[in-house]
Coordinates of C-alpha atoms in Angstrom, one line a residue:
Chain A
M1 CA -80.2 130.0 22.0
S2 CA -76.9 129.2 22.5
T3 CA -75.1 128.4 26.1
P4 CA -73.2 131.5 26.7
T5 CA -69.4 130.4 26.9
P6 CA -66.8 132.8 27.6
P7 CA -64.0 132.5 25.1
D8 CA -61.5 130.1 27.1
G9 CA -58.6 130.2 24.9
A10 CA -57.2 127.1 26.4
A11 CA -60.3 125.2 25.2
A12 CA -60.6 126.9 22.5
A13 CA -57.0 126.1 21.7
A14 CA -57.4 122.2 22.1
S15 CA -60.5 122.2 19.8
Q16 CA -58.9 122.8 16.6
D17 CA -60.2 119.5 15.2
L18 CA -63.5 118.7 14.8
P19 CA -64.7 115.7 16.4
S20 CA -64.7 112.2 15.5
S21 CA -68.1 110.6 14.3
R22 CA -67.6 107.5 16.5
L23 CA -69.9 106.6 19.4
D24 CA -68.0 105.8 22.5
D25 CA -70.2 104.9 25.2
S26 CA -68.4 107.0 27.9
S27 CA -68.4 109.7 25.9
L28 CA -70.4 113.2 26.6
D29 CA -72.6 112.4 23.3
A30 CA -73.0 109.1 24.4
R31 CA -74.6 110.3 28.0
A32 CA -77.0 112.6 25.3
R33 CA -78.1 110.1 23.6
R34 CA -79.4 108.3 26.8
E35 CA -81.2 111.5 27.8
A36 CA -83.4 110.9 24.8
D37 CA -85.5 108.0 26.4
D38 CA -84.4 108.2 29.9
P39 CA -83.8 111.8 30.9
H40 CA -82.7 112.9 34.0
S41 CA -85.9 115.0 34.6
P42 CA -89.3 113.8 35.7
V43 CA -91.0 112.6 32.4
V44 CA -94.8 112.5 31.8
R45 CA -96.0 109.9 29.1
F46 CA -98.7 110.2 27.2
D47 CA -100.3 106.9 25.7
A48 CA -102.7 106.1 22.8
S49 CA -105.5 107.5 24.8
W50 CA -104.2 111.0 25.0
P51 CA -103.1 111.5 21.5
L52 CA -101.3 114.6 20.4
R53 CA -103.0 115.5 16.9
L54 CA -100.0 117.5 15.3
D55 CA -100.1 120.0 12.4
A56 CA -98.9 117.6 10.0
G57 CA -102.0 116.0 10.1
V58 CA -100.9 112.7 12.0
A59 CA -101.1 112.2 15.5
L60 CA -98.7 110.7 17.9
E61 CA -100.4 108.3 19.8
A62 CA -97.4 107.6 22.4
Q63 CA -95.6 110.8 23.4
Q64 CA -93.4 111.7 26.3
I65 CA -92.6 115.0 27.7
A66 CA -89.0 115.8 30.2
Y67 CA -89.6 118.6 32.4
Q68 CA -87.9 120.6 35.2
T69 CA -89.5 122.5 38.4
Y70 CA -88.3 124.8 40.7
G71 CA -90.1 126.6 43.2
E72 CA -93.7 125.2 44.8
P73 CA -97.1 125.3 43.9
N74 CA -99.3 127.9 46.4
A75 CA -102.4 126.3 47.3
A76 CA -104.5 127.9 44.5
R77 CA -101.8 126.6 42.1
S78 CA -101.7 130.4 40.8
N79 CA -98.0 131.2 40.9
A80 CA -97.0 128.8 38.2
I81 CA -94.6 130.4 35.6
L82 CA -93.7 128.1 32.6
I83 CA -90.5 129.3 30.8
C84 CA -90.0 128.2 27.0
H85 CA -86.8 127.2 25.7
A86 CA -85.0 128.2 22.5
L87 CA -83.8 126.6 19.6
T88 CA -80.9 124.3 21.4
G89 CA -81.8 124.9 24.8
D90 CA -83.4 122.3 26.8
Q91 CA -85.7 121.7 30.2
H92 CA -82.6 122.9 32.6
A93 CA -83.2 126.4 32.8
A94 CA -82.0 126.5 36.3
N95 CA -79.9 123.5 37.5
L96 CA -76.6 121.8 36.4
N97 CA -77.1 120.5 32.8
P98 CA -76.7 116.4 33.3
V99 CA -75.0 116.0 30.0
T100 CA -72.5 119.2 30.2
G101 CA -72.5 119.6 33.8
K102 CA -72.5 123.4 33.1
P103 CA -74.8 125.9 34.8
G104 CA -78.4 126.1 33.5
W105 CA -79.2 128.2 30.7
W106 CA -81.3 130.8 32.2
E107 CA -79.7 130.7 36.0
T108 CA -79.5 134.8 35.3
M109 CA -83.0 134.9 35.2
V110 CA -84.8 131.7 37.3
G111 CA -83.5 131.5 40.8
P112 CA -84.0 132.8 44.3
G113 CA -84.2 136.3 44.2
R114 CA -84.0 136.7 40.4
P115 CA -86.8 138.0 38.1
I116 CA -88.5 134.5 38.0
D117 CA -88.3 134.2 41.9
T118 CA -88.0 130.4 42.6
E119 CA -88.5 131.5 46.2
R120 CA -92.2 132.6 45.0
F121 CA -93.3 131.0 42.2
Y122 CA -93.6 127.3 40.8
V123 CA -91.2 127.5 37.6
I124 CA -91.7 124.7 35.0
C125 CA -89.5 123.9 31.8
A126 CA -90.2 121.4 29.5
N127 CA -88.1 119.9 26.5
V128 CA -90.0 121.0 23.7
L129 CA -91.2 118.2 21.1
G130 CA -88.9 117.3 18.7
G131 CA -86.1 118.1 21.1
C132 CA -83.6 115.4 22.2
M133 CA -83.4 116.0 25.6
G134 CA -86.5 113.4 26.7
S135 CA -89.3 115.0 25.0
T136 CA -90.4 112.8 21.9
G137 CA -88.2 113.9 18.9
P138 CA -86.3 112.1 16.3
S139 CA -83.9 110.6 18.7
S140 CA -86.6 109.0 20.4
R141 CA -87.4 105.1 20.2
N142 CA -90.3 104.9 17.6
P143 CA -92.6 102.4 20.0
A144 CA -93.5 100.7 16.0
T145 CA -90.5 99.8 15.4
G146 CA -87.9 99.6 18.5
A147 CA -85.5 102.1 16.7
P148 CA -85.0 105.7 16.9
Y149 CA -87.3 107.8 15.1
G150 CA -84.8 109.3 12.7
L151 CA -87.0 111.2 9.8
D152 CA -90.1 109.0 10.3
M153 CA -90.8 111.4 13.3
P154 CA -93.4 113.8 11.8
L155 CA -92.3 117.2 11.0
V156 CA -93.6 119.6 14.4
T157 CA -95.0 123.1 14.6
I158 CA -94.6 125.7 17.7
R159 CA -98.0 125.0 17.8
D160 CA -97.9 121.6 18.5
M161 CA -94.8 122.2 21.0
V162 CA -97.4 124.4 22.8
N163 CA -100.0 121.8 22.9
A164 CA -97.8 119.4 24.4
Q165 CA -97.0 121.7 26.9
A166 CA -100.5 122.1 27.6
M167 CA -100.9 118.4 28.5
L168 CA -97.7 118.6 30.5
L169 CA -99.8 121.5 32.6
D170 CA -103.1 119.3 32.8
H171 CA -101.0 116.7 34.3
L172 CA -99.4 119.0 37.0
G173 CA -102.9 120.5 37.9
I174 CA -101.8 124.1 36.4
E175 CA -105.3 125.7 34.8
R176 CA -103.9 129.3 34.6
L177 CA -100.3 130.3 34.3
L178 CA -99.2 133.6 36.2
C179 CA -96.6 134.2 33.2
V180 CA -95.4 132.4 30.3
A181 CA -91.9 133.7 29.7
G182 CA -89.2 132.5 26.8
G183 CA -86.8 134.3 24.1
S184 CA -86.2 133.9 20.4
M185 CA -88.1 130.3 19.5
G186 CA -89.3 130.7 23.2
G187 CA -90.8 133.7 22.7
M188 CA -92.7 132.2 19.5
Q189 CA -94.1 129.6 21.8
V190 CA -95.2 132.3 24.1
L191 CA -96.8 133.9 21.6
Q192 CA -98.6 130.9 20.8
W193 CA -99.4 129.9 23.8
A194 CA -101.1 133.6 24.4
A195 CA -103.1 133.1 21.1
S196 CA -104.0 129.3 21.6
Y197 CA -104.8 129.3 25.4
P198 CA -105.7 133.1 26.1
E199 CA -107.6 131.7 29.6
R200 CA -104.4 130.0 30.5
V201 CA -102.0 132.8 30.2
F202 CA -102.4 135.6 32.8
S203 CA -99.3 137.2 31.4
A204 CA -96.7 136.7 28.6
L205 CA -93.1 137.8 28.6
A206 CA -91.4 137.1 25.0
L207 CA -88.5 138.3 24.3
A208 CA -86.1 138.9 21.4
T209 CA -88.7 137.2 19.5
A210 CA -91.0 137.4 16.2
A211 CA -94.4 136.6 15.0
R212 CA -93.3 135.0 11.8
H213 CA -89.4 133.4 11.1
S214 CA -88.0 135.9 8.4
A215 CA -87.1 135.0 5.2
Q216 CA -83.3 135.7 6.0
N217 CA -83.7 133.4 9.1
I218 CA -85.2 130.8 7.2
A219 CA -82.3 131.1 5.0
F220 CA -79.5 130.7 7.8
H221 CA -81.6 127.5 9.1
E222 CA -81.2 126.3 5.5
V223 CA -77.7 126.4 5.4
G224 CA -77.5 124.7 8.9
R225 CA -79.8 121.7 7.5
Q226 CA -78.0 121.5 4.4
A227 CA -74.5 121.3 6.3
V228 CA -76.3 118.5 8.5
M229 CA -77.6 116.5 5.6
A230 CA -74.2 116.6 3.3
D231 CA -72.6 115.0 5.9
P232 CA -72.0 111.6 4.8
D233 CA -72.7 110.2 8.4
W234 CA -76.1 111.6 8.2
R235 CA -77.2 108.3 6.2
G236 CA -80.6 109.9 5.3
G237 CA -81.3 110.7 9.2
R238 CA -80.6 106.8 10.0
Y239 CA -77.2 107.5 11.6
L240 CA -78.3 106.5 15.1
A241 CA -79.4 102.9 14.0
E242 CA -76.0 102.7 11.9
G243 CA -73.9 103.9 15.0
V244 CA -72.5 106.9 13.6
T245 CA -73.3 110.6 14.0
P246 CA -72.9 113.7 11.8
H247 CA -70.8 115.9 14.1
R248 CA -69.0 117.3 11.3
G249 CA -72.2 118.6 9.4
L250 CA -74.0 119.5 12.8
A251 CA -70.8 121.7 13.9
V252 CA -70.4 123.6 11.1
A253 CA -74.5 124.3 11.2
R254 CA -73.7 125.6 14.7
M255 CA -70.8 127.7 13.8
A256 CA -72.6 129.4 11.0
A257 CA -75.8 130.0 13.5
H258 CA -73.3 130.9 16.2
I259 CA -72.4 133.9 14.2
T260 CA -76.1 135.0 13.8
Y261 CA -76.3 135.0 17.5
M262 CA -74.0 137.8 18.2
S263 CA -73.5 141.3 16.8
D264 CA -70.1 142.3 14.6
Q265 CA -69.5 144.6 17.5
A266 CA -69.5 141.9 20.0
L267 CA -67.3 139.7 18.0
H268 CA -64.6 142.7 17.4
R269 CA -64.9 143.3 21.3
K270 CA -64.3 139.8 22.0
F271 CA -61.7 138.7 19.2
G272 CA -60.7 141.5 16.9
R273 CA -58.3 140.3 14.7
R274 CA -56.2 138.7 17.3
L275 CA -54.3 135.5 16.3
Q276 CA -54.8 132.4 18.3
N277 CA -51.9 131.5 20.7
R278 CA -49.2 132.4 17.8
A279 CA -47.5 135.4 16.7
M280 CA -47.5 134.9 12.8
P281 CA -50.2 133.7 10.6
T282 CA -49.3 129.9 9.4
F283 CA -50.0 130.6 6.0
G284 CA -52.4 127.6 6.1
F285 CA -56.0 126.7 6.9
D286 CA -55.3 126.3 10.8
A287 CA -57.5 128.2 12.9
D288 CA -54.9 131.1 13.1
F289 CA -57.6 133.8 14.4
Q290 CA -59.1 133.7 17.8
V291 CA -62.7 133.9 16.4
E292 CA -62.1 130.6 14.2
S293 CA -60.8 128.9 17.2
Y294 CA -63.8 130.5 19.4
L295 CA -66.3 129.4 16.8
R296 CA -64.6 125.5 16.1
H297 CA -65.0 125.4 20.2
Q298 CA -68.7 126.3 20.0
G299 CA -69.6 123.3 17.5
E300 CA -67.5 120.9 19.0
A301 CA -69.1 121.4 22.4
F302 CA -72.6 121.6 20.8
V303 CA -72.5 118.4 18.5
Q304 CA -71.6 116.5 21.7
R305 CA -74.7 117.5 23.3
F306 CA -77.3 118.0 20.6
D307 CA -78.9 115.8 18.3
A308 CA -78.5 116.5 14.7
N309 CA -81.7 115.3 13.4
S310 CA -83.7 117.5 16.1
Y311 CA -81.6 120.5 15.0
L312 CA -83.3 119.8 11.5
Y313 CA -86.9 119.4 13.2
V314 CA -86.7 122.6 15.5
T315 CA -85.3 124.8 12.8
R316 CA -87.9 123.7 10.6
A317 CA -90.6 124.5 13.3
M318 CA -89.5 128.0 13.8
D319 CA -89.1 128.3 10.0
Y320 CA -93.0 127.5 9.7
F321 CA -93.8 129.9 12.8
D322 CA -96.5 132.8 11.2
L323 CA -98.8 133.5 13.9
A324 CA -100.9 135.4 11.6
A325 CA -101.6 133.1 8.9
D326 CA -103.8 130.7 11.3
Y327 CA -105.6 134.0 11.6
D328 CA -106.6 135.4 8.1
G329 CA -103.2 137.0 7.6
V330 CA -104.1 139.6 10.4
L331 CA -101.7 139.3 13.7
A332 CA -104.1 141.5 15.7
N333 CA -106.6 138.6 15.3
A334 CA -104.7 136.4 17.0
F335 CA -104.8 138.8 19.9
R336 CA -108.7 139.8 19.8
G337 CA -110.0 140.4 23.1
T338 CA -107.1 139.1 25.1
K339 CA -106.8 139.6 28.7
T340 CA -103.4 138.5 28.8
R341 CA -100.7 141.2 30.3
F342 CA -97.9 141.1 27.5
C343 CA -94.3 142.4 28.0
L344 CA -91.7 142.2 24.5
A345 CA -88.2 143.2 24.7
S346 CA -85.4 143.4 22.1
F347 CA -81.9 144.4 21.9
T348 CA -80.1 147.1 19.8
S349 CA -77.7 144.9 18.5
D350 CA -79.5 141.9 17.4
W351 CA -79.9 141.1 13.8
L352 CA -81.6 137.9 13.9
F353 CA -84.7 139.1 15.6
P354 CA -84.1 142.8 15.1
T355 CA -86.4 145.8 17.1
E356 CA -88.9 146.1 14.3
D357 CA -90.4 142.5 14.4
S358 CA -91.2 143.0 18.1
R359 CA -92.7 146.4 17.4
A360 CA -94.6 144.7 14.8
I361 CA -96.3 142.2 17.5
V362 CA -96.6 145.5 19.8
H363 CA -98.6 147.3 16.9
A364 CA -100.9 144.0 16.7
L365 CA -101.4 143.8 20.1
N366 CA -102.1 147.8 20.4
A367 CA -104.7 147.0 17.6
S368 CA -106.3 144.1 19.6
G369 CA -106.8 146.3 22.8
A370 CA -104.1 144.3 24.5
N371 CA -102.0 145.4 27.8
V372 CA -98.4 145.5 26.5
S373 CA -95.4 147.0 27.6
F374 CA -92.6 147.0 24.9
A375 CA -88.9 148.1 25.7
E376 CA -86.0 148.2 23.4
I377 CA -82.4 147.5 25.5
E378 CA -79.2 149.0 24.5
S379 CA -76.8 146.2 24.4
D380 CA -73.9 145.3 21.9
K381 CA -74.1 141.4 22.8
G382 CA -76.5 140.4 19.5
H383 CA -79.4 138.0 20.0
D384 CA -77.9 135.9 22.9
A385 CA -78.0 139.4 25.2
F386 CA -81.7 137.7 26.4
L387 CA -79.3 134.9 28.0
L388 CA -76.7 137.1 29.3
E389 CA -76.1 139.5 32.2
E390 CA -78.2 142.8 31.4
P391 CA -79.3 144.4 34.0
E392 CA -82.2 146.3 32.2
L393 CA -83.9 143.1 31.1
F394 CA -84.0 141.9 34.6
A395 CA -85.1 145.0 35.9
I396 CA -88.1 144.8 33.4
A397 CA -88.9 141.3 33.5
H398 CA -88.8 142.0 37.7
G399 CA -91.4 144.6 37.4
F400 CA -93.7 143.1 34.9
I401 CA -93.7 139.7 36.8
D402 CA -94.0 141.5 39.8
S403 CA -97.1 143.5 38.7
A404 CA -98.6 140.8 37.5
A405 CA -98.4 138.6 40.4
R406 CA -99.7 141.5 42.7
A407 CA -102.6 141.9 40.0
L408 CA -103.2 138.1 41.2
G409 CA -103.3 139.1 44.7
L410 CA -99.9 136.9 45.7
P411 CA -98.1 137.8 48.4
P412 CA -95.1 140.1 47.6
A413 CA -91.3 138.7 47.4
R414 CA -89.5 137.8 50.9
E415 CA -87.7 140.4 52.0
R416 CA -83.6 140.0 50.8
Chain M
M1 CA -90.6 159.1 45.3
A2 CA -93.5 160.9 46.7
Q3 CA -96.6 159.2 47.7
P4 CA -99.0 160.1 44.3
T5 CA -101.9 162.6 45.5
L6 CA -104.5 164.3 44.1
D7 CA -104.0 167.5 46.8
E8 CA -102.8 170.5 44.6
G9 CA -102.0 172.3 47.6
A10 CA -99.8 169.5 49.1
V11 CA -98.3 169.0 45.6
R12 CA -97.5 172.7 45.0
Q13 CA -95.7 172.9 48.4
Q14 CA -93.8 170.0 47.3
G15 CA -92.4 171.5 44.1
G16 CA -94.4 169.1 42.4
R17 CA -96.1 168.7 38.8
V18 CA -99.1 170.5 39.5
D19 CA -100.5 170.1 36.0
L20 CA -100.2 166.3 36.6
V21 CA -102.9 166.9 39.3
V22 CA -105.3 169.0 37.0
V23 CA -104.6 166.3 34.3
A24 CA -105.8 163.3 36.6
E25 CA -108.8 165.5 38.1
M26 CA -110.4 165.5 34.6
V27 CA -110.0 161.4 34.0
A28 CA -113.1 159.8 35.5
P29 CA -112.3 157.3 38.0
G30 CA -111.7 153.6 36.5
S31 CA -111.3 154.7 33.1
R32 CA -109.1 153.2 30.5
V33 CA -106.3 156.1 29.3
L34 CA -103.6 156.1 27.2
D35 CA -100.8 158.5 28.1
V36 CA -98.6 159.8 25.0
G37 CA -95.6 160.8 25.8
S38 CA -95.7 159.1 29.4
G39 CA -91.9 159.8 30.5
D40 CA -91.0 157.3 33.4
G41 CA -94.9 156.9 34.1
G42 CA -95.3 159.3 37.0
L43 CA -98.8 160.0 35.7
L44 CA -99.8 156.8 34.7
E45 CA -98.9 156.1 38.6
L46 CA -101.1 158.7 39.9
L47 CA -103.9 157.6 37.9
A48 CA -103.5 154.1 38.9
T49 CA -103.2 154.8 42.5
T50 CA -105.6 157.7 42.9
R51 CA -108.0 157.2 40.3
G52 CA -108.3 153.2 39.7
C53 CA -107.8 153.4 36.5
D54 CA -106.3 150.9 33.5
A55 CA -103.8 153.4 32.7
R56 CA -101.1 152.4 29.6
G57 CA -98.3 154.6 28.1
I58 CA -96.4 155.2 25.2
E59 CA -93.2 156.9 25.2
L60 CA -90.4 157.7 23.1
S61 CA -86.9 157.7 25.4
R62 CA -86.0 154.4 26.1
E63 CA -84.9 155.4 29.6
G64 CA -88.2 156.4 30.6
V65 CA -89.8 153.2 29.0
N66 CA -87.4 150.8 30.9
A67 CA -87.5 152.6 34.2
G68 CA -91.6 152.5 34.0
V69 CA -91.7 148.9 33.0
A70 CA -89.4 148.1 35.7
R71 CA -92.0 149.7 38.5
G72 CA -94.9 147.4 36.8
L73 CA -95.9 150.0 34.5
A74 CA -97.7 149.0 31.0
I75 CA -95.7 151.4 28.7
I76 CA -94.5 150.6 25.1
Q77 CA -91.5 152.3 23.6
G78 CA -92.5 153.9 20.6
D79 CA -93.1 157.3 18.6
A80 CA -96.6 158.8 19.1
D81 CA -95.9 160.3 15.1
V82 CA -95.9 156.9 14.1
D83 CA -97.3 154.7 16.7
L84 CA -100.5 156.3 17.2
A85 CA -101.9 154.9 13.6
Y86 CA -102.3 151.2 14.9
Y87 CA -104.8 151.7 17.6
P88 CA -108.0 150.9 17.0
D89 CA -111.0 153.6 16.8
D90 CA -112.7 154.5 20.5
A91 CA -109.9 151.9 22.5
F92 CA -109.9 154.4 25.3
D93 CA -111.6 156.6 27.3
Y94 CA -109.2 159.2 27.6
V95 CA -106.2 159.8 25.7
I96 CA -103.5 162.1 27.3
L97 CA -100.9 164.2 25.8
S98 CA -98.9 165.8 29.0
Q99 CA -96.2 168.4 28.1
T100 CA -95.8 166.6 24.6
L101 CA -97.7 168.3 22.0
Q102 CA -94.8 170.7 21.7
A103 CA -92.4 168.1 20.7
T104 CA -94.3 166.1 18.3
R105 CA -93.6 166.5 14.5
R106 CA -97.3 166.8 13.7
P107 CA -99.0 168.2 16.4
R108 CA -102.2 168.6 14.5
W109 CA -102.5 164.4 13.4
V110 CA -101.6 163.5 16.8
L111 CA -104.5 165.5 18.1
E112 CA -106.8 163.7 15.4
Q113 CA -105.6 160.3 16.1
M114 CA -106.1 161.0 20.1
L115 CA -109.9 162.0 19.2
R116 CA -110.1 158.9 17.0
I117 CA -108.5 156.7 19.8
G118 CA -110.3 158.1 22.8
R119 CA -113.6 159.3 23.4
R120 CA -112.0 162.2 25.2
A121 CA -108.4 163.9 24.8
V122 CA -106.7 165.9 27.7
V123 CA -104.3 168.1 26.6
S124 CA -101.7 170.0 28.9
F125 CA -99.0 172.3 27.4
P126 CA -96.5 174.9 28.3
N127 CA -98.0 178.4 27.3
F128 CA -95.6 180.6 24.7
G129 CA -98.3 183.5 25.0
H130 CA -97.0 183.9 29.1
W131 CA -96.1 187.1 29.6
R132 CA -92.4 186.0 30.7
S133 CA -91.9 184.3 27.3
R134 CA -93.3 187.6 25.4
L135 CA -91.0 189.5 27.8
D136 CA -87.9 187.5 26.4
L137 CA -88.5 187.7 22.9
L138 CA -89.6 191.6 23.4
V139 CA -86.9 192.8 26.0
N140 CA -83.9 190.2 25.4
G141 CA -85.1 189.5 21.7
R142 CA -84.0 186.2 22.7
M143 CA -85.9 182.5 22.8
P144 CA -87.5 182.0 26.2
V145 CA -85.3 179.4 28.7
T146 CA -87.5 178.9 31.7
E147 CA -87.4 176.4 34.6
N148 CA -89.7 174.1 32.9
L149 CA -88.1 175.0 29.6
P150 CA -84.8 174.9 30.4
L151 CA -82.7 174.0 27.0
P152 CA -81.8 176.6 24.8
W153 CA -83.7 176.5 21.2
Y154 CA -80.5 174.3 19.3
E155 CA -81.5 171.4 21.9
T156 CA -84.8 171.4 23.2
P157 CA -86.7 168.5 21.4
N158 CA -89.6 171.1 21.7
I159 CA -90.4 172.2 17.9
H160 CA -94.0 173.0 17.9
F161 CA -94.3 175.5 20.5
C162 CA -97.7 177.2 20.7
T163 CA -99.8 179.7 22.8
I164 CA -103.4 179.0 24.6
R165 CA -104.5 181.2 22.0
D166 CA -103.4 179.1 18.9
F167 CA -104.4 175.9 20.7
V168 CA -108.0 177.0 20.9
G169 CA -107.5 178.0 16.8
L170 CA -106.6 174.2 16.3
V171 CA -109.5 172.7 18.6
D172 CA -111.6 174.7 16.2
A173 CA -110.2 173.4 13.1
L174 CA -110.8 170.1 14.4
D175 CA -114.0 170.6 15.2
A176 CA -113.4 169.3 18.5
K177 CA -115.5 170.3 21.8
M178 CA -113.5 171.9 24.5
E179 CA -115.3 170.3 27.5
K180 CA -112.8 172.2 30.3
A181 CA -109.8 174.7 30.6
V182 CA -107.3 175.1 33.2
A183 CA -104.4 177.4 33.2
L184 CA -101.5 177.5 35.8
D185 CA -99.6 180.6 36.7
S186 CA -95.9 180.3 37.4
A187 CA -96.5 179.5 40.8
G188 CA -98.8 176.5 39.9
H189 CA -101.9 178.4 40.7
R190 CA -105.3 178.3 38.6
V191 CA -105.7 181.6 36.7
R192 CA -109.3 182.5 38.0
V193 CA -111.8 181.0 35.8
N194 CA -114.2 184.0 35.1
M195 CA -110.9 185.7 33.1
P196 CA -111.1 186.6 29.7
W197 CA -108.6 184.6 27.2
W198 CA -106.3 187.1 27.0
V199 CA -105.4 187.0 30.7
W200 CA -105.5 183.5 30.3
N201 CA -103.1 183.8 27.6
L202 CA -100.7 186.1 29.5
L203 CA -100.9 184.6 33.1
G204 CA -100.7 180.8 32.3
E205 CA -97.7 179.4 32.2
Q206 CA -99.1 176.1 31.3
A207 CA -102.6 175.0 30.3
V208 CA -105.1 171.7 30.5
F209 CA -107.7 171.1 28.0
L210 CA -110.4 168.7 27.9
L211 CA -111.6 167.9 24.7
S212 CA -114.2 165.7 23.2
R213 CA -115.4 164.9 19.6
K214 CA -118.5 167.0 18.4
G215 CA -121.5 165.3 18.3
R216 CA -120.4 162.3 20.7
G217 CA -120.9 161.6 24.1

């Protein structure tokens, strides 16, 4: 969900002012803006002969998907793993991010000798529909007007994202995936993949996720969206055309959201009540506490790389997600007769997507007779744990993916 | 970990779990199996490798689950006393409860669920009617602590001990059919088949039962 950033005192100290809203062409966010239409990634463009019909009831007649791949497909093209990213992630799972210059968001999981072993598997990660890193989203150019879509972009759902990814796989000549893997919103896509395309998914790894977004989580998202829309620079969603960006609103949205990705325990461990580079409180509203400084830094870093309207669209897609609703309200029906192998994992301190959410999916999979593994992992790192150094998670992911690969007759991993 | 084998003598010599071999031998090759209380998946591995089973587990302890899943086994973290309700009728050919019956809160409910979910149930448990248990109570006046049940009464997760006779009584109460029964003595040898129940109850340190629903194949 968030890119893990260590609490860096120096960076945090320099970030006490929220960023200005003016665009400067050499700035990080100008780079981010260029990614929307011409990303540093392979792009596949679909025209009106391949319309993408959206759940909102309209079709996108021109659409593009930006993606990254790692490793090589085998001759049978049976070693492909699709990675689905979370709310503010992107396709740069295991390479330097072209906007931030930071490592990919899942390099702990994806790479040579990692659980998703790029020496053994052909790994694909696409920017989601509605995103801002090169797949069609509200900051993309609307072919009808030549200007960014803004709110003229139709609302998208998790299922729309998955359908767009399926078009990408068709383009890449991948019929069946060895595994679809992701956490949080990525996990929602994994579940949707397994429900919509069971014959294309040999195994599914869904981490820290839910089959429906909870009322509490919709509420958090609404706070974030309201913060964006309350920024005068949002301009009814037309800020790109008017040359400004609602940085303040988006930063506040990110700060609020970031709290939900961590646990109380982790915040206490990292910051406690410690003061930021001062011996005494200032008796003002400066960032006296380290935790304030950290959050401001998170907010500032985020607005440099993420589009505010994309944040509205993608949070909305998560809110609308309720997999059972498409199957007469019975989640087990979404997986009836499935041959897909499932593995789910949750984290003890994750209060955004708590273990009960994963267990509800497990019960539905049990009821549908599916082959499923489920582990709750002890961690104090909250929801973000799936992105962080969690040896137990890696052992589980490795065991699950390796057994799926062996069941498909793929050669074992190279001795390291 | 030793290579999984169904050779009882070899397992006995290595000090392995003979009861698991007895359980595995009751399971027809290639069947769908749910192991309730699967630990770190030792029996699942045995069933998958020696019997070609589609074997899945449910286990309460996080450590057991994580170790098993890391070895590529299909295990869910869950509580048999609750989670068995979520499985549909006839989902498995066999549902196994290996050395777990005595740790369940509702043994009768668990057995009923097993016979609903699976066409057959395999249950193995430590026999509290074994002569050494009786001796502990009779002579020392204390709850038995053995090699297989090493924890004192206040720390053991085993809250529902029973004897072979008690278990047979429960099978009758459930109106289930007893297809096979094996008792193992403390050295891991089978108690002779032609012995009467009271001998089994005295000499068997562990018992393994294969049950099915009456009136069903």
